[in-house]
XYZ file of C-alpha atoms in Angstrom:
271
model
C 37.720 12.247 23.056
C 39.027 9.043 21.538
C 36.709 6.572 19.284
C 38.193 3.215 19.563
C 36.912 1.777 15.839
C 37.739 -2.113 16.931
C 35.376 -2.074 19.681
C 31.774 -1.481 19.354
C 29.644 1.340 21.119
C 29.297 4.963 21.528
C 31.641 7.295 21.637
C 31.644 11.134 22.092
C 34.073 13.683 20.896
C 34.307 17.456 21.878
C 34.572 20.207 19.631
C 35.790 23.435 21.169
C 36.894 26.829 19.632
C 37.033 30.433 22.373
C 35.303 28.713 24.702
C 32.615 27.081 22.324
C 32.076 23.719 22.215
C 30.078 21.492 20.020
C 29.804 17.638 20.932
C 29.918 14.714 18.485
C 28.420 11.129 19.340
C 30.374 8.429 17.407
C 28.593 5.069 17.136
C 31.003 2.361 16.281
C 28.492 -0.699 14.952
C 29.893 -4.282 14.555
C 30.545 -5.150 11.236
C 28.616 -8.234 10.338
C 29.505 -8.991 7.365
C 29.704 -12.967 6.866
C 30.786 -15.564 4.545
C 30.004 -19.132 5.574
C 30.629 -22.070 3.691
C 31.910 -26.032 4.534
C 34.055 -28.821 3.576
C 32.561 -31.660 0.878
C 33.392 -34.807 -0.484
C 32.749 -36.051 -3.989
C 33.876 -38.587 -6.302
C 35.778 -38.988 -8.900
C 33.071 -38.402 -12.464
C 30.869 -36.362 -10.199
C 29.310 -33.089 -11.211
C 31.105 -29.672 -9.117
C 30.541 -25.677 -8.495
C 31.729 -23.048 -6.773
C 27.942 -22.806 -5.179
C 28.286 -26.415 -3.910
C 30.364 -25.572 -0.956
C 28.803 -22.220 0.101
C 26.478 -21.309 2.964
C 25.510 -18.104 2.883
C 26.842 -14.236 3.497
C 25.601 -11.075 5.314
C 26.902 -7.372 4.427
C 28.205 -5.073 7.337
C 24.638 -4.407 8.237
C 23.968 -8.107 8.701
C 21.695 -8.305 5.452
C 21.798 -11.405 3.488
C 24.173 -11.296 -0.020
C 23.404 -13.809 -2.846
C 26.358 -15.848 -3.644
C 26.802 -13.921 -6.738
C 28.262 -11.310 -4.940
C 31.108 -13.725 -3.864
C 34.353 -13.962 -4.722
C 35.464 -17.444 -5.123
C 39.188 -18.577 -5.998
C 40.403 -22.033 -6.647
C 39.758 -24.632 -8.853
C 38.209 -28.520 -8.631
C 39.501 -31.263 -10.540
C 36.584 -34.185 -10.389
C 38.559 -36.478 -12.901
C 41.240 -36.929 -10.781
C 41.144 -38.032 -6.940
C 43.226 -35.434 -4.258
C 42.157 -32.556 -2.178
C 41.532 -29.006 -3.421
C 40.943 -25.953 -1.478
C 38.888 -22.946 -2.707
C 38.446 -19.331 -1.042
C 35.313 -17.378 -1.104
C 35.337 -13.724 0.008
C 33.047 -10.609 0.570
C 34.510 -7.270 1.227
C 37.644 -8.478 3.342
C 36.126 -11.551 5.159
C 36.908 -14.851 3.409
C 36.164 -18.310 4.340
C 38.099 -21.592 3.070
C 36.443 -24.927 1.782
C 37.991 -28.034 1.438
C 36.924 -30.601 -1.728
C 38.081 -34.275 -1.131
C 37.985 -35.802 -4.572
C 37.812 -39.557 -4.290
C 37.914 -42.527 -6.299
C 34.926 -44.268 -7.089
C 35.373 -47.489 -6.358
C 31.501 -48.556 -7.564
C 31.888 -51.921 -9.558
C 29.412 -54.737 -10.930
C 30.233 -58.117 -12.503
C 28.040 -60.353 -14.584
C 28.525 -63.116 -16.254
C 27.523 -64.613 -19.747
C 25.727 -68.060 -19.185
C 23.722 -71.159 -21.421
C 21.054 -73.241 -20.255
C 18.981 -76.034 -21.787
C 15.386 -75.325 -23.287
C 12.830 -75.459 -20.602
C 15.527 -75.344 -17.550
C 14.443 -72.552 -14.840
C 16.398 -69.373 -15.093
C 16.757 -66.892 -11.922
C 18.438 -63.130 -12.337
C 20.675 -63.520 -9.572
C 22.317 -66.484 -11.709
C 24.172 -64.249 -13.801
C 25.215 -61.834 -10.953
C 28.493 -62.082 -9.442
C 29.380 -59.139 -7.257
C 29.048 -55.450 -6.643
C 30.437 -52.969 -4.452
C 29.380 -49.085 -3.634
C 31.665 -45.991 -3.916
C 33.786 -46.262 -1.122
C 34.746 -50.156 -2.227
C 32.460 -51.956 0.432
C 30.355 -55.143 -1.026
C 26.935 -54.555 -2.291
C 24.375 -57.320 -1.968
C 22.435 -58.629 -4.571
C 18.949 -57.338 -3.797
C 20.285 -53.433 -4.141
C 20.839 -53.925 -7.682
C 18.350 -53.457 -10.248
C 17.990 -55.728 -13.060
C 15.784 -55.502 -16.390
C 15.023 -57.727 -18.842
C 13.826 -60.966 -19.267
C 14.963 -65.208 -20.387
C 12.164 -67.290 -21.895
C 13.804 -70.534 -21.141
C 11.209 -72.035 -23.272
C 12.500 -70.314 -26.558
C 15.714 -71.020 -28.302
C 17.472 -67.794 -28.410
C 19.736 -65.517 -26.765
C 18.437 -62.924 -24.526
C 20.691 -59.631 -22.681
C 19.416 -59.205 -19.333
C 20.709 -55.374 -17.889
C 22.346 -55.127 -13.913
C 22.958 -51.458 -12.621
C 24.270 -50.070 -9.027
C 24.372 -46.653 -9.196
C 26.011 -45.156 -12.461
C 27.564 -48.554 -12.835
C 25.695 -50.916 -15.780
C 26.546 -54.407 -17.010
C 24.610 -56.202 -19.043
C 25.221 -60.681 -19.404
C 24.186 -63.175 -22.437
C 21.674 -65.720 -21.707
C 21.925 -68.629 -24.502
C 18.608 -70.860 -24.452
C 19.812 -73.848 -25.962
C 18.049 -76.858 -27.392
C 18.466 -79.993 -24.966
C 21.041 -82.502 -26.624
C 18.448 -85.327 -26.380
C 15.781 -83.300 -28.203
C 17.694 -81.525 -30.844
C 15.923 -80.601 -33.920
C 15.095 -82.501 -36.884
C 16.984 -85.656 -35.188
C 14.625 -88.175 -34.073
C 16.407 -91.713 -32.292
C 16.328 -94.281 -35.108
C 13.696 -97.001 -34.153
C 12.941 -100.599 -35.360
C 9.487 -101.904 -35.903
C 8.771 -105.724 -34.137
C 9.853 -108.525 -36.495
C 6.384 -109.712 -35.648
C 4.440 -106.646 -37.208
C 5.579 -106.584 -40.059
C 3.111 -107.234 -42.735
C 4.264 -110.156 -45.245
C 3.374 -107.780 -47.903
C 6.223 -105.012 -46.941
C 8.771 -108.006 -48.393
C 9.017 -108.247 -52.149
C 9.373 -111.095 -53.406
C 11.855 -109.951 -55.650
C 14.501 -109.305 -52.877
C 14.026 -112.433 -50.917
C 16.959 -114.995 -50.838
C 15.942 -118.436 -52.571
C 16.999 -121.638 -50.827
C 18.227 -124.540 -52.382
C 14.928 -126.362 -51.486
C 13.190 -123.628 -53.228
C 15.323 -123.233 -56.517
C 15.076 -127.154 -57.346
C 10.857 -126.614 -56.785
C 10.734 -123.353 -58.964
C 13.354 -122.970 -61.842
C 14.090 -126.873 -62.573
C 11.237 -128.054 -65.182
C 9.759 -131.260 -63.913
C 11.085 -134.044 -66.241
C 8.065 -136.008 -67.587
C 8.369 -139.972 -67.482
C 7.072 -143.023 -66.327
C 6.357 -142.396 -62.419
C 8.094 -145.060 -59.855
C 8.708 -145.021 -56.381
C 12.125 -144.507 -56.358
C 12.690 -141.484 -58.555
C 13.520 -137.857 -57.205
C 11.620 -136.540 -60.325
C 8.343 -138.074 -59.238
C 8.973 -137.202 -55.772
C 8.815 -133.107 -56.749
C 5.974 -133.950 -59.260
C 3.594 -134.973 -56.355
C 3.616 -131.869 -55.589
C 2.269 -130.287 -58.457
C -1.344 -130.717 -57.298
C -0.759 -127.575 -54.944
C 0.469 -126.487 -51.701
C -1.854 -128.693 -49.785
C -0.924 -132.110 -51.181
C 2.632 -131.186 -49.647
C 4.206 -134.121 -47.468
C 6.203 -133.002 -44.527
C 8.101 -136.946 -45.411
C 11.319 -137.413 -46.538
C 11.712 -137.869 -50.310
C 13.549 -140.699 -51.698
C 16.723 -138.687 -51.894
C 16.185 -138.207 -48.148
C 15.088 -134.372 -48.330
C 12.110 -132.506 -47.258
C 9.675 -131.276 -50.314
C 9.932 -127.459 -51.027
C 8.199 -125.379 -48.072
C 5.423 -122.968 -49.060
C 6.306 -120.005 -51.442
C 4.721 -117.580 -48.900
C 5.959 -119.422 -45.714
C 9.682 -119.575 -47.230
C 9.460 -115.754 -47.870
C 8.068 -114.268 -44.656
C 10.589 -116.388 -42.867
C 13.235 -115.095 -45.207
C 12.174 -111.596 -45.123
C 12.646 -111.990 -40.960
C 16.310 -112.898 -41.314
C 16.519 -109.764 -43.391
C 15.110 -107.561 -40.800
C 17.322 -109.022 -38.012
């Protein structure tokens, strides 16, 4: 008898010696011994092992083995983008994986900004653009942002956008508004008709020419007559209410009133 060892089943064999014989039953099993595992992609910065790419594995009796008990060859470069085959194997039977190492194409861009004091500030101001690993654009509302801009604070504030692994971080600069900058305050002037006679010394105001012949020339002291100058400033020695709004004889008005003459003086001043 033959036992064909490639082929599963029963097979019997006679043993025979002077006429004896002795039979033998030969039961050829399937192996099942098994080693599955599959192909992966990752990208480039990611995390890899062996264990990543296997399935599972079964001795000859079909019984699972823990992947311990596998022999894996080949190595997995995750800094650098290409394709890398590794072999796992369990007595005889081996199975290939293929890694695809890609490049991660994940980006974000943010910008720095400024603003005026009290201006309204949204997130999305700063953001510019994004795209996922593969390179594809990524749209604002799948990125997460933290932080926060009091626009009612001077200051600069950082304000923290991530996609993924990715992070960027942008500058807000709270600025004061150019028309309400501190400590400057628009010069103003106050009506030439409020102002109080008193804020004028009378030390500082001009003298006219009316008013220097009625103050610093001493009256000369004489006979009176109608037709001298002299007597013409001396009727006004008996005050401010005996003034004459006449010509004198040298065809000039008397002196105006000391307070009238500086308020309107002090006026010119403020204009």
């Amino acid at each position: 008898g033959i036992v064909d060892t490639t082929k599963a089943g029963k097979y019997e064999v006679i043993y025979g010696y002077q006429g004896v014989e002795s039979k033998a039953l030969i039961t050829v099993k399937a192996d099942q011994t098994t080693v599955k595992v599959h192909d992966s992609e990752l990208y480039t910065g990611g995390n890899w092992t062996g264990k990543d790419n296997f399935d599972s594995a079964t001795d000859r009796d079909g019984k699972p083995v823990d992947f311990e008990d596998i022999n894996a060859t080949g190595t997995v470069d995750t800094t650098k983008a290409g394709k890398y085959e590794v072999t796992y194997s369990y007595h005889g039977i081996e199975s290939k994986a293929l890694i695809t190492v890609k490049a991660d194409q994940t980006s974000l861009n943010v910008h720095d900004s400024t603003m005026d004091q009290g201006d309204e500030w949204q997130p999305e101001t700063n953001f510019d653009s994004a795209t996922d690993r593969d390179g594809e654009e990524v749209a604002y509302s799948e990125v997460e942002v933290q932080g926060k801009v009091n626009t009612d604070k001077i200051g600069q504030y950082m304000v923290s956008y991530q996609y993924g692994a990715v992070t960027a971080r942008a500058v807000i600069t709270v600025q004061a508004k150019v028309s309400q900058a501190p400590n400057e305050t628009p010069p103003t002037e106050a009506p030439e008709t409020d102002l109080p006679e008193e804020e004028c010394p009378e030390t500082e105001i001009p003298e006219t020419e009316e008013s220097n012949s009625a103050t610093e020339e001493p009256i000369q002291s004489g006979p009176e007559t109608g037709e001298s100058e002299t007597a013409g400033v001396g009727k006004n020695e008996n005050g401010p209410s005996e003034q004459s709004n006449e010509l004198s004889a040298t065809g000039r008005k008397p002196p105006l009133k000391e307070s009238t003459q500086q308020l309107s003086n002090c006026r010119k001043q403020e204009k």
